[in-house]
mmCIF file of C-alpha atoms and ligand atoms in Angstrom:
data_model
loop_
_atom_site.group_PDB
_atom_site.id
_atom_site.type_symbol
_atom_site.label_atom_id
_atom_site.label_comp_id
_atom_site.label_asym_id
_atom_site.label_seq_id
_atom_site.Cartn_x
_atom_site.Cartn_y
_atom_site.Cartn_z
ATOM 1 C CA MET A 1 -15.806 -70.302 -12.290
ATOM 2 C CA ARG A 2 -17.338 -66.892 -13.108
ATOM 3 C CA VAL A 3 -21.129 -67.061 -13.233
ATOM 4 C CA THR A 4 -23.383 -64.283 -14.550
ATOM 5 C CA VAL A 5 -27.108 -64.382 -13.762
ATOM 6 C CA LEU A 6 -29.909 -62.194 -15.145
ATOM 7 C CA SER A 7 -32.347 -61.660 -12.298
ATOM 8 C CA GLY A 8 -35.634 -60.054 -11.419
ATOM 9 C CA GLY A 9 -38.241 -60.667 -8.805
ATOM 10 C CA ILE A 10 -38.459 -63.033 -5.910
ATOM 11 C CA GLY A 11 -37.877 -66.220 -7.914
ATOM 12 C CA GLY A 12 -34.607 -64.940 -9.294
ATOM 13 C CA ALA A 13 -33.367 -63.898 -5.862
ATOM 14 C CA ARG A 14 -34.299 -67.225 -4.273
ATOM 15 C CA PHE A 15 -32.544 -69.117 -7.074
ATOM 16 C CA LEU A 16 -29.455 -66.959 -6.502
ATOM 17 C CA SER A 17 -29.358 -67.856 -2.806
ATOM 18 C CA GLY A 18 -29.157 -71.536 -3.795
ATOM 19 C CA LEU A 19 -26.524 -70.896 -6.446
ATOM 20 C CA ARG A 20 -24.433 -68.972 -3.927
ATOM 21 C CA ARG A 21 -24.647 -71.843 -1.435
ATOM 22 C CA VAL A 22 -23.688 -74.581 -3.905
ATOM 23 C CA LEU A 23 -20.842 -72.739 -5.608
ATOM 24 C CA ASP A 24 -17.429 -72.459 -3.993
ATOM 25 C CA PRO A 25 -17.137 -69.088 -2.244
ATOM 26 C CA SER A 26 -14.243 -68.313 -4.573
ATOM 27 C CA ASP A 27 -16.529 -68.597 -7.633
ATOM 28 C CA PRO A 28 -17.690 -65.035 -8.329
ATOM 29 C CA ILE A 29 -21.356 -64.460 -9.198
ATOM 30 C CA THR A 30 -22.381 -61.320 -11.061
ATOM 31 C CA VAL A 31 -26.085 -60.484 -11.073
ATOM 32 C CA ILE A 32 -27.542 -58.279 -13.812
ATOM 33 C CA GLY A 33 -30.605 -56.902 -12.057
ATOM 34 C CA ASN A 34 -33.830 -55.738 -13.665
ATOM 35 C CA THR A 35 -34.577 -52.064 -13.015
ATOM 36 C CA GLY A 36 -37.792 -51.801 -15.035
ATOM 37 C CA ASP A 37 -39.852 -52.246 -11.855
ATOM 38 C CA ASP A 38 -38.249 -49.148 -10.318
ATOM 39 C CA ALA A 39 -40.520 -46.290 -9.252
ATOM 40 C CA TRP A 40 -40.475 -42.828 -7.709
ATOM 41 C CA LEU A 41 -42.569 -42.927 -4.533
ATOM 42 C CA PHE A 42 -42.783 -39.998 -2.089
ATOM 43 C CA GLY A 43 -39.799 -38.528 -3.880
ATOM 44 C CA LEU A 44 -37.742 -41.667 -3.243
ATOM 45 C CA ARG A 45 -36.306 -44.050 -5.846
ATOM 46 C CA VAL A 46 -37.472 -47.591 -5.103
ATOM 47 C CA CYS A 47 -35.643 -50.446 -6.894
ATOM 48 C CA PRO A 48 -37.583 -53.602 -5.975
ATOM 49 C CA ASP A 49 -35.633 -56.157 -7.982
ATOM 50 C CA LEU A 50 -32.250 -54.839 -6.869
ATOM 51 C CA ASP A 51 -33.363 -54.691 -3.229
ATOM 52 C CA THR A 52 -34.845 -58.200 -3.336
ATOM 53 C CA VAL A 53 -31.460 -59.599 -4.424
ATOM 54 C CA MET A 54 -29.557 -57.430 -1.920
ATOM 55 C CA TYR A 55 -31.838 -58.286 1.000
ATOM 56 C CA THR A 56 -32.300 -61.980 0.124
ATOM 57 C CA LEU A 57 -28.580 -62.701 -0.204
ATOM 58 C CA GLY A 58 -27.624 -60.207 2.491
ATOM 59 C CA GLY A 59 -29.924 -61.753 5.084
ATOM 60 C CA GLY A 60 -32.309 -58.820 5.451
ATOM 61 C CA ILE A 61 -35.310 -60.016 3.464
ATOM 62 C CA ASP A 62 -38.791 -60.614 4.853
ATOM 63 C CA PRO A 63 -38.777 -64.387 4.239
ATOM 64 C CA ASP A 64 -42.546 -64.720 3.901
ATOM 65 C CA LYS A 65 -43.183 -61.859 1.494
ATOM 66 C CA GLY A 66 -39.945 -62.233 -0.430
ATOM 67 C CA TRP A 67 -39.636 -58.453 -0.626
ATOM 68 C CA GLY A 68 -38.896 -55.672 1.860
ATOM 69 C CA ARG A 69 -37.139 -55.996 5.178
ATOM 70 C CA ASP A 70 -37.577 -58.543 7.940
ATOM 71 C CA SER A 71 -38.898 -57.430 11.373
ATOM 72 C CA GLU A 72 -40.448 -54.409 9.665
ATOM 73 C CA SER A 73 -42.566 -51.627 11.186
ATOM 74 C CA TRP A 74 -44.929 -49.305 9.339
ATOM 75 C CA ARG A 75 -44.974 -46.088 11.423
ATOM 76 C CA ALA A 76 -43.970 -43.779 8.572
ATOM 77 C CA LYS A 77 -46.551 -45.439 6.312
ATOM 78 C CA GLU A 78 -49.230 -44.803 8.962
ATOM 79 C CA GLU A 79 -48.223 -41.154 9.175
ATOM 80 C CA LEU A 80 -48.279 -40.780 5.398
ATOM 81 C CA GLY A 81 -51.727 -42.389 5.320
ATOM 82 C CA ALA A 82 -52.944 -39.991 8.005
ATOM 83 C CA TYR A 83 -52.013 -37.117 5.706
ATOM 84 C CA GLY A 84 -53.818 -38.822 2.819
ATOM 85 C CA ALA A 85 -50.436 -38.937 1.106
ATOM 86 C CA GLY A 86 -50.676 -41.729 -1.458
ATOM 87 C CA PRO A 87 -50.131 -44.217 -2.734
ATOM 88 C CA VAL A 88 -51.306 -46.158 0.281
ATOM 89 C CA TRP A 89 -51.336 -49.387 -1.730
ATOM 90 C CA PHE A 90 -47.544 -49.708 -1.866
ATOM 91 C CA GLY A 91 -46.111 -51.062 1.387
ATOM 92 C CA LEU A 92 -43.038 -49.058 2.352
ATOM 93 C CA GLY A 93 -41.813 -50.198 5.757
ATOM 94 C CA ASP A 94 -39.665 -48.066 8.058
ATOM 95 C CA ARG A 95 -36.502 -50.139 7.630
ATOM 96 C CA ASP A 96 -37.011 -50.383 3.853
ATOM 97 C CA LEU A 97 -37.464 -46.608 3.743
ATOM 98 C CA GLY A 98 -33.922 -46.335 5.105
ATOM 99 C CA THR A 99 -32.688 -47.994 1.914
ATOM 100 C CA HIS A 100 -34.720 -45.705 -0.329
ATOM 101 C CA LEU A 101 -33.618 -42.595 1.592
ATOM 102 C CA ALA A 102 -29.959 -43.648 1.360
ATOM 103 C CA ARG A 103 -30.295 -44.489 -2.341
ATOM 104 C CA THR A 104 -32.103 -41.272 -3.211
ATOM 105 C CA HIS A 105 -29.603 -39.178 -1.272
ATOM 106 C CA LEU A 106 -26.699 -40.765 -3.172
ATOM 107 C CA LEU A 107 -28.489 -40.380 -6.520
ATOM 108 C CA ARG A 108 -29.128 -36.711 -5.765
ATOM 109 C CA GLU A 109 -25.419 -36.324 -5.020
ATOM 110 C CA GLY A 110 -24.786 -37.480 -8.581
ATOM 111 C CA HIS A 111 -23.759 -41.094 -8.094
ATOM 112 C CA PRO A 112 -25.001 -43.386 -10.884
ATOM 113 C CA LEU A 113 -27.328 -46.213 -9.842
ATOM 114 C CA SER A 114 -24.544 -48.772 -10.305
ATOM 115 C CA GLU A 115 -22.331 -46.910 -7.821
ATOM 116 C CA VAL A 116 -25.236 -46.427 -5.411
ATOM 117 C CA THR A 117 -25.988 -50.163 -5.603
ATOM 118 C CA ARG A 118 -22.356 -50.972 -4.878
ATOM 119 C CA ILE A 119 -22.420 -48.673 -1.824
ATOM 120 C CA LEU A 120 -25.677 -50.161 -0.472
ATOM 121 C CA CYS A 121 -24.395 -53.710 -1.048
ATOM 122 C CA ALA A 122 -21.228 -52.902 0.938
ATOM 123 C CA ARG A 123 -23.456 -52.997 4.022
ATOM 124 C CA TRP A 124 -25.237 -56.203 3.105
ATOM 125 C CA GLN A 125 -22.329 -58.220 1.671
ATOM 126 C CA PRO A 126 -24.712 -60.322 -0.504
ATOM 127 C CA GLY A 127 -21.830 -62.447 -1.809
ATOM 128 C CA VAL A 128 -22.587 -61.451 -5.413
ATOM 129 C CA ARG A 129 -21.756 -58.402 -7.509
ATOM 130 C CA LEU A 130 -25.115 -56.740 -8.193
ATOM 131 C CA LEU A 131 -25.203 -54.643 -11.360
ATOM 132 C CA PRO A 132 -28.256 -52.678 -12.476
ATOM 133 C CA MET A 133 -29.003 -53.593 -16.103
ATOM 134 C CA THR A 134 -28.598 -49.880 -16.921
ATOM 135 C CA ASP A 135 -27.845 -46.664 -15.041
ATOM 136 C CA GLU A 136 -30.503 -44.852 -17.020
ATOM 137 C CA PRO A 137 -34.139 -44.829 -15.900
ATOM 138 C CA VAL A 138 -36.344 -47.519 -17.445
ATOM 139 C CA GLU A 139 -39.904 -47.999 -16.198
ATOM 140 C CA THR A 140 -42.207 -50.820 -17.222
ATOM 141 C CA HIS A 141 -45.795 -49.838 -17.951
ATOM 142 C CA VAL A 142 -48.741 -52.126 -18.666
ATOM 143 C CA GLU A 143 -51.894 -51.303 -20.646
ATOM 144 C CA ILE A 144 -55.101 -52.328 -18.877
ATOM 145 C CA ASP A 145 -58.830 -51.714 -18.909
ATOM 146 C CA ASP A 146 -59.388 -49.163 -16.146
ATOM 147 C CA PRO A 147 -61.589 -50.923 -13.563
ATOM 148 C CA GLU A 148 -63.586 -47.727 -12.943
ATOM 149 C CA THR A 149 -64.018 -46.310 -16.439
ATOM 150 C CA GLY A 150 -63.414 -49.440 -18.531
ATOM 151 C CA LEU A 151 -61.167 -47.295 -20.723
ATOM 152 C CA ARG A 152 -57.743 -48.522 -21.841
ATOM 153 C CA ARG A 153 -54.874 -46.830 -20.027
ATOM 154 C CA TRP A 154 -51.226 -47.388 -19.222
ATOM 155 C CA VAL A 155 -50.180 -47.849 -15.583
ATOM 156 C CA HIS A 156 -46.763 -48.233 -13.988
ATOM 157 C CA PHE A 157 -45.850 -51.864 -13.374
ATOM 158 C CA GLN A 158 -46.091 -51.412 -9.589
ATOM 159 C CA GLU A 159 -49.643 -50.091 -9.868
ATOM 160 C CA TYR A 160 -50.452 -52.932 -12.253
ATOM 161 C CA TRP A 161 -49.053 -55.585 -9.934
ATOM 162 C CA VAL A 162 -49.601 -54.225 -6.433
ATOM 163 C CA ARG A 163 -52.701 -51.995 -6.600
ATOM 164 C CA LEU A 164 -54.580 -53.764 -9.407
ATOM 165 C CA GLN A 165 -53.293 -57.288 -8.644
ATOM 166 C CA GLY A 166 -52.286 -58.010 -12.238
ATOM 167 C CA PRO A 167 -55.472 -57.800 -14.333
ATOM 168 C CA VAL A 168 -55.695 -58.705 -18.007
ATOM 169 C CA ALA A 169 -52.930 -56.849 -19.822
ATOM 170 C CA HIS A 170 -53.255 -55.450 -23.332
ATOM 171 C CA GLY A 171 -49.722 -54.159 -23.749
ATOM 172 C CA VAL A 172 -46.372 -53.803 -22.037
ATOM 173 C CA ARG A 173 -43.684 -51.212 -22.703
ATOM 174 C CA PHE A 174 -40.341 -50.283 -21.179
ATOM 175 C CA ASP A 175 -40.256 -46.494 -21.035
ATOM 176 C CA GLY A 176 -36.702 -45.243 -21.574
ATOM 177 C CA ILE A 177 -35.355 -48.503 -22.993
ATOM 178 C CA GLU A 178 -34.680 -46.916 -26.392
ATOM 179 C CA VAL A 179 -31.947 -44.680 -24.979
ATOM 180 C CA ALA A 180 -30.768 -46.907 -22.153
ATOM 181 C CA THR A 181 -27.246 -48.240 -22.421
ATOM 182 C CA ALA A 182 -25.978 -51.323 -20.609
ATOM 183 C CA GLY A 183 -24.724 -50.420 -17.145
ATOM 184 C CA PRO A 184 -21.029 -50.469 -16.255
ATOM 185 C CA GLY A 185 -19.699 -54.035 -16.273
ATOM 186 C CA VAL A 186 -22.908 -55.569 -17.631
ATOM 187 C CA LEU A 187 -21.783 -56.634 -21.114
ATOM 188 C CA GLN A 188 -18.326 -57.499 -19.786
ATOM 189 C CA ALA A 189 -19.903 -59.803 -17.174
ATOM 190 C CA ILE A 190 -21.580 -61.748 -19.986
ATOM 191 C CA VAL A 191 -18.535 -61.843 -22.261
ATOM 192 C CA GLU A 192 -16.182 -62.947 -19.465
ATOM 193 C CA ALA A 193 -18.538 -65.462 -17.849
ATOM 194 C CA ASP A 194 -17.814 -69.167 -17.682
ATOM 195 C CA LEU A 195 -21.554 -69.716 -17.239
ATOM 196 C CA VAL A 196 -24.575 -67.499 -17.958
ATOM 197 C CA VAL A 197 -27.866 -68.339 -16.226
ATOM 198 C CA VAL A 198 -31.411 -67.225 -17.009
ATOM 199 C CA PRO A 199 -33.184 -67.988 -13.690
ATOM 200 C CA PRO A 200 -36.929 -68.532 -13.169
ATOM 201 C CA SER A 201 -37.715 -64.826 -13.344
ATOM 202 C CA ASN A 202 -40.563 -63.377 -15.363
ATOM 203 C CA PRO A 203 -39.676 -63.850 -19.056
ATOM 204 C CA VAL A 204 -41.476 -60.629 -20.063
ATOM 205 C CA VAL A 205 -40.991 -57.984 -17.358
ATOM 206 C CA SER A 206 -37.755 -59.184 -15.744
ATOM 207 C CA VAL A 207 -35.664 -61.240 -18.194
ATOM 208 C CA GLY A 208 -37.368 -59.590 -21.164
ATOM 209 C CA THR A 209 -36.585 -56.144 -19.806
ATOM 210 C CA ILE A 210 -32.918 -56.972 -19.259
ATOM 211 C CA LEU A 211 -32.681 -58.518 -22.740
ATOM 212 C CA SER A 212 -34.115 -55.299 -24.192
ATOM 213 C CA VAL A 213 -31.133 -53.271 -23.018
ATOM 214 C CA ALA A 214 -28.897 -52.530 -26.001
ATOM 215 C CA GLY A 215 -26.279 -55.210 -26.540
ATOM 216 C CA VAL A 216 -27.358 -57.660 -23.835
ATOM 217 C CA ALA A 217 -29.161 -60.244 -25.995
ATOM 218 C CA ASP A 218 -26.389 -60.201 -28.598
ATOM 219 C CA ALA A 219 -23.743 -60.576 -25.893
ATOM 220 C CA ILE A 220 -25.536 -63.687 -24.649
ATOM 221 C CA ARG A 221 -25.965 -65.116 -28.161
ATOM 222 C CA THR A 222 -22.221 -64.740 -28.800
ATOM 223 C CA ALA A 223 -20.993 -65.608 -25.306
ATOM 224 C CA ARG A 224 -18.314 -68.273 -25.128
ATOM 225 C CA ALA A 225 -19.896 -69.601 -21.915
ATOM 226 C CA PRO A 226 -22.762 -72.070 -21.882
ATOM 227 C CA VAL A 227 -26.130 -70.392 -21.291
ATOM 228 C CA VAL A 228 -28.606 -72.352 -19.167
ATOM 229 C CA GLY A 229 -32.186 -71.337 -18.345
ATOM 230 C CA VAL A 230 -34.687 -72.427 -15.696
ATOM 231 C CA SER A 231 -38.383 -72.444 -16.536
ATOM 232 C CA PRO A 232 -40.525 -70.069 -14.444
ATOM 233 C CA ILE A 233 -43.622 -71.935 -15.660
ATOM 234 C CA VAL A 234 -44.512 -75.251 -14.015
ATOM 235 C CA SER A 235 -47.462 -77.340 -15.228
ATOM 236 C CA GLY A 236 -48.778 -74.458 -17.286
ATOM 237 C CA ALA A 237 -48.696 -71.824 -14.557
ATOM 238 C CA PRO A 238 -46.144 -69.395 -13.107
ATOM 239 C CA VAL A 239 -44.802 -70.494 -9.735
ATOM 240 C CA ARG A 240 -45.332 -66.880 -8.545
ATOM 241 C CA GLY A 241 -46.219 -63.600 -10.128
ATOM 242 C CA MET A 242 -48.137 -62.772 -13.255
ATOM 243 C CA ALA A 243 -46.190 -64.263 -16.160
ATOM 244 C CA ASP A 244 -49.390 -65.969 -17.326
ATOM 245 C CA ARG A 245 -50.977 -62.566 -17.950
ATOM 246 C CA LEU A 246 -47.955 -61.129 -19.729
ATOM 247 C CA LEU A 247 -46.705 -64.028 -21.888
ATOM 248 C CA PRO A 248 -49.713 -63.707 -24.250
ATOM 249 C CA LEU A 249 -48.500 -60.154 -25.015
ATOM 250 C CA VAL A 250 -45.397 -61.614 -26.660
ATOM 251 C CA ASP A 251 -47.352 -64.515 -28.191
ATOM 252 C CA VAL A 252 -45.750 -67.112 -25.955
ATOM 253 C CA PRO A 253 -47.801 -69.984 -24.545
ATOM 254 C CA VAL A 254 -47.865 -70.256 -20.759
ATOM 255 C CA THR A 255 -45.874 -73.478 -20.809
ATOM 256 C CA ALA A 256 -42.321 -74.537 -19.992
ATOM 257 C CA ALA A 257 -41.898 -75.506 -23.643
ATOM 258 C CA GLY A 258 -43.293 -72.179 -24.845
ATOM 259 C CA VAL A 259 -40.873 -70.136 -22.760
ATOM 260 C CA GLY A 260 -37.967 -72.390 -23.762
ATOM 261 C CA GLU A 261 -38.792 -71.887 -27.434
ATOM 262 C CA HIS A 262 -39.263 -68.168 -26.810
ATOM 263 C CA TYR A 263 -35.717 -67.869 -25.478
ATOM 264 C CA GLY A 264 -34.622 -70.233 -28.241
ATOM 265 C CA SER A 265 -31.738 -72.591 -28.795
ATOM 266 C CA ARG A 266 -28.409 -70.923 -29.422
ATOM 267 C CA THR A 267 -27.758 -73.360 -32.264
ATOM 268 C CA ARG A 268 -30.687 -71.671 -34.011
ATOM 269 C CA GLY A 269 -29.978 -68.069 -33.185
ATOM 270 C CA GLY A 270 -31.550 -68.086 -29.726
ATOM 271 C CA LEU A 271 -30.127 -67.644 -26.260
ATOM 272 C CA LEU A 272 -29.994 -71.047 -24.591
ATOM 273 C CA ASP A 273 -27.666 -74.029 -24.673
ATOM 274 C CA GLY A 274 -29.732 -75.837 -22.060
ATOM 275 C CA TRP A 275 -33.197 -75.560 -20.515
ATOM 276 C CA LEU A 276 -34.557 -76.993 -17.260
ATOM 277 C CA VAL A 277 -38.241 -77.771 -16.918
ATOM 278 C CA ASP A 278 -40.073 -79.158 -13.906
ATOM 279 C CA ALA A 279 -40.483 -82.915 -13.522
ATOM 280 C CA SER A 280 -44.220 -82.421 -14.141
ATOM 281 C CA ASP A 281 -43.365 -81.058 -17.607
ATOM 282 C CA ALA A 282 -41.124 -83.973 -18.594
ATOM 283 C CA GLY A 283 -43.506 -84.618 -21.489
ATOM 284 C CA CYS A 284 -42.111 -81.660 -23.409
ATOM 285 C CA VAL A 285 -38.444 -82.692 -23.172
ATOM 286 C CA ALA A 286 -38.330 -84.860 -26.313
ATOM 287 C CA GLU A 287 -39.938 -82.179 -28.444
ATOM 288 C CA LEU A 288 -37.579 -79.450 -27.246
ATOM 289 C CA VAL A 289 -34.553 -81.678 -27.776
ATOM 290 C CA SER A 290 -35.846 -82.409 -31.295
ATOM 291 C CA ILE A 291 -35.813 -78.662 -32.100
ATOM 292 C CA GLY A 292 -32.225 -78.385 -30.937
ATOM 293 C CA LEU A 293 -32.731 -77.271 -27.309
ATOM 294 C CA PRO A 294 -31.108 -79.677 -24.812
ATOM 295 C CA THR A 295 -33.664 -79.977 -22.019
ATOM 296 C CA ARG A 296 -33.908 -81.837 -18.730
ATOM 297 C CA ALA A 297 -36.835 -82.297 -16.355
ATOM 298 C CA VAL A 298 -35.983 -81.854 -12.660
ATOM 299 C CA PRO A 299 -38.010 -80.672 -9.630
ATOM 300 C CA LEU A 300 -38.182 -76.870 -9.938
ATOM 301 C CA LEU A 301 -40.279 -75.863 -6.946
ATOM 302 C CA MET A 302 -38.058 -73.943 -4.516
ATOM 303 C CA THR A 303 -39.983 -75.241 -1.518
ATOM 304 C CA ASP A 304 -37.015 -74.923 0.819
ATOM 305 C CA PRO A 305 -33.287 -74.157 0.642
ATOM 306 C CA ALA A 306 -32.392 -77.819 -0.001
ATOM 307 C CA ALA A 307 -34.734 -77.922 -3.021
ATOM 308 C CA THR A 308 -33.347 -74.608 -4.255
ATOM 309 C CA ASP A 309 -29.793 -75.922 -3.934
ATOM 310 C CA GLU A 310 -30.746 -78.967 -6.013
ATOM 311 C CA ILE A 311 -32.014 -76.694 -8.785
ATOM 312 C CA ALA A 312 -28.747 -74.760 -8.742
ATOM 313 C CA ARG A 313 -26.838 -78.061 -8.936
ATOM 314 C CA ALA A 314 -29.011 -79.121 -11.891
ATOM 315 C CA VAL A 315 -28.071 -75.884 -13.672
ATOM 316 C CA LEU A 316 -24.375 -76.574 -13.104
ATOM 317 C CA ALA A 317 -24.787 -80.171 -14.315
ATOM 318 C CA MET A 318 -26.624 -78.988 -17.432
ATOM 319 C CA ALA A 319 -23.860 -76.454 -18.079
ATOM 320 C CA ASP A 320 -21.272 -79.237 -17.868
ATOM 321 C CA ALA A 321 -23.340 -81.378 -20.230
ATOM 322 C CA VAL A 322 -23.712 -78.674 -22.877
ATOM 323 C CA GLY A 323 -20.608 -76.622 -22.125
ATOM 324 C CA GLY A 324 -18.352 -78.961 -24.012
ATOM 325 C CA ARG A 325 -20.405 -78.091 -27.094
HETATM 326 N N1 FO1 B 401 -45.356 -56.206 -3.556
HETATM 327 C C1 FO1 B 401 -46.669 -56.258 -3.163
HETATM 328 O O1 FO1 B 401 -47.393 -57.147 -3.606
HETATM 329 N N2 FO1 B 401 -47.171 -55.332 -2.305
HETATM 330 C C2 FO1 B 401 -46.434 -54.321 -1.801
HETATM 331 O O2 FO1 B 401 -46.937 -53.487 -1.044
HETATM 332 C C3 FO1 B 401 -45.041 -54.265 -2.170
HETATM 333 C C4 FO1 B 401 -44.200 -53.284 -1.654
HETATM 334 C C5 FO1 B 401 -42.824 -53.330 -1.985
HETATM 335 C C6 FO1 B 401 -41.933 -52.433 -1.424
HETATM 336 C C7 FO1 B 401 -40.583 -52.481 -1.738
HETATM 337 C C8 FO1 B 401 -40.115 -53.447 -2.628
HETATM 338 O O3 FO1 B 401 -38.788 -53.517 -2.929
HETATM 339 C C9 FO1 B 401 -40.987 -54.373 -3.206
HETATM 340 C C10 FO1 B 401 -42.358 -54.310 -2.893
HETATM 341 N N3 FO1 B 401 -43.256 -55.224 -3.434
HETATM 342 C C11 FO1 B 401 -44.562 -55.249 -3.061
HETATM 343 C C12 FO1 B 401 -42.820 -56.246 -4.394
HETATM 344 C C13 FO1 B 401 -42.646 -55.665 -5.780
HETATM 345 O O4 FO1 B 401 -43.829 -55.107 -6.281
HETATM 346 C C14 FO1 B 401 -42.159 -56.816 -6.666
HETATM 347 O O5 FO1 B 401 -41.210 -57.503 -5.964
HETATM 348 C C15 FO1 B 401 -41.389 -56.456 -7.920
HETATM 349 O O6 FO1 B 401 -41.579 -55.226 -8.381
HETATM 350 C C16 FO1 B 401 -41.751 -57.509 -8.965
HETATM 351 O O7 FO1 B 401 -40.832 -58.528 -8.878
#
């Protein structure tokens, strides 16, 4: 069974590790990774959502943070700080810097990001094919009230999330999305899939970014495979991250039902054939089913690998239930 998963952030990567474990090794998984979080730092191209998938499935992730490398050291960061070379607020560890140096070197040699990602993954063997959503640069920016001046200004997503800790947001935009084309293999991975999964990634700045790439949303709407989503919102709050501050920007309530309706039922022009909400949100199942979105309530907290595997199994079961549509 060929499975294609749209992924961004730590939640998406953790879900993927469960899906990889529960599927037969012969079932290929293709990941369409968000690149809107990417940034130039110290002249290096940092691709957080690609690296989080590569490290998490390749066994190199820092398990507590969910990003960056395990057993990390920070000598280069200390040296940079000593020179007053900013930004000091973004934690680039020595081992992680190796990835960014290798990536930047390959980019400078002219390799597209998709080829660079394939080369980096050859070391990690993540057990999935990791495709950047596009080979062209896209950078998410968020409009905030500057804490010093109180004036509205746009900041890069990493500054918004890491330096400012996700304050109230007044706008979000994906710089470069207008001219970005789907990366090599991206649309094909959706068209050829036997199952498409929208994991519990941020609906605005991970899934939303990927869906904004030309052709991706339409490919999902017309895919022959069942499309199953997993709510990133549990009991009215994001399990991690800042979806609660960004969902209002697209007029979506911070609820499992709100995000499900936002993605929409495929029978009504939306993206999903099935939607999983947490057991604590079982109260919204009947309503979503009544608007044509098959929904099930199952435990969605990825508290440990066993729980994560159960969520992946629930996705497969939902796909079977709706796939025969
Ligand atoms: N997140 C933080 O909260 N603080 C950091 O210093 C930080 C550094 C970092 C370095 C490399 C990398 O790949 C990710 C990093 N992240 C950090 C996480 C990153 O901001 C988020 O994972 C994504 O951009 C949003 O999903």
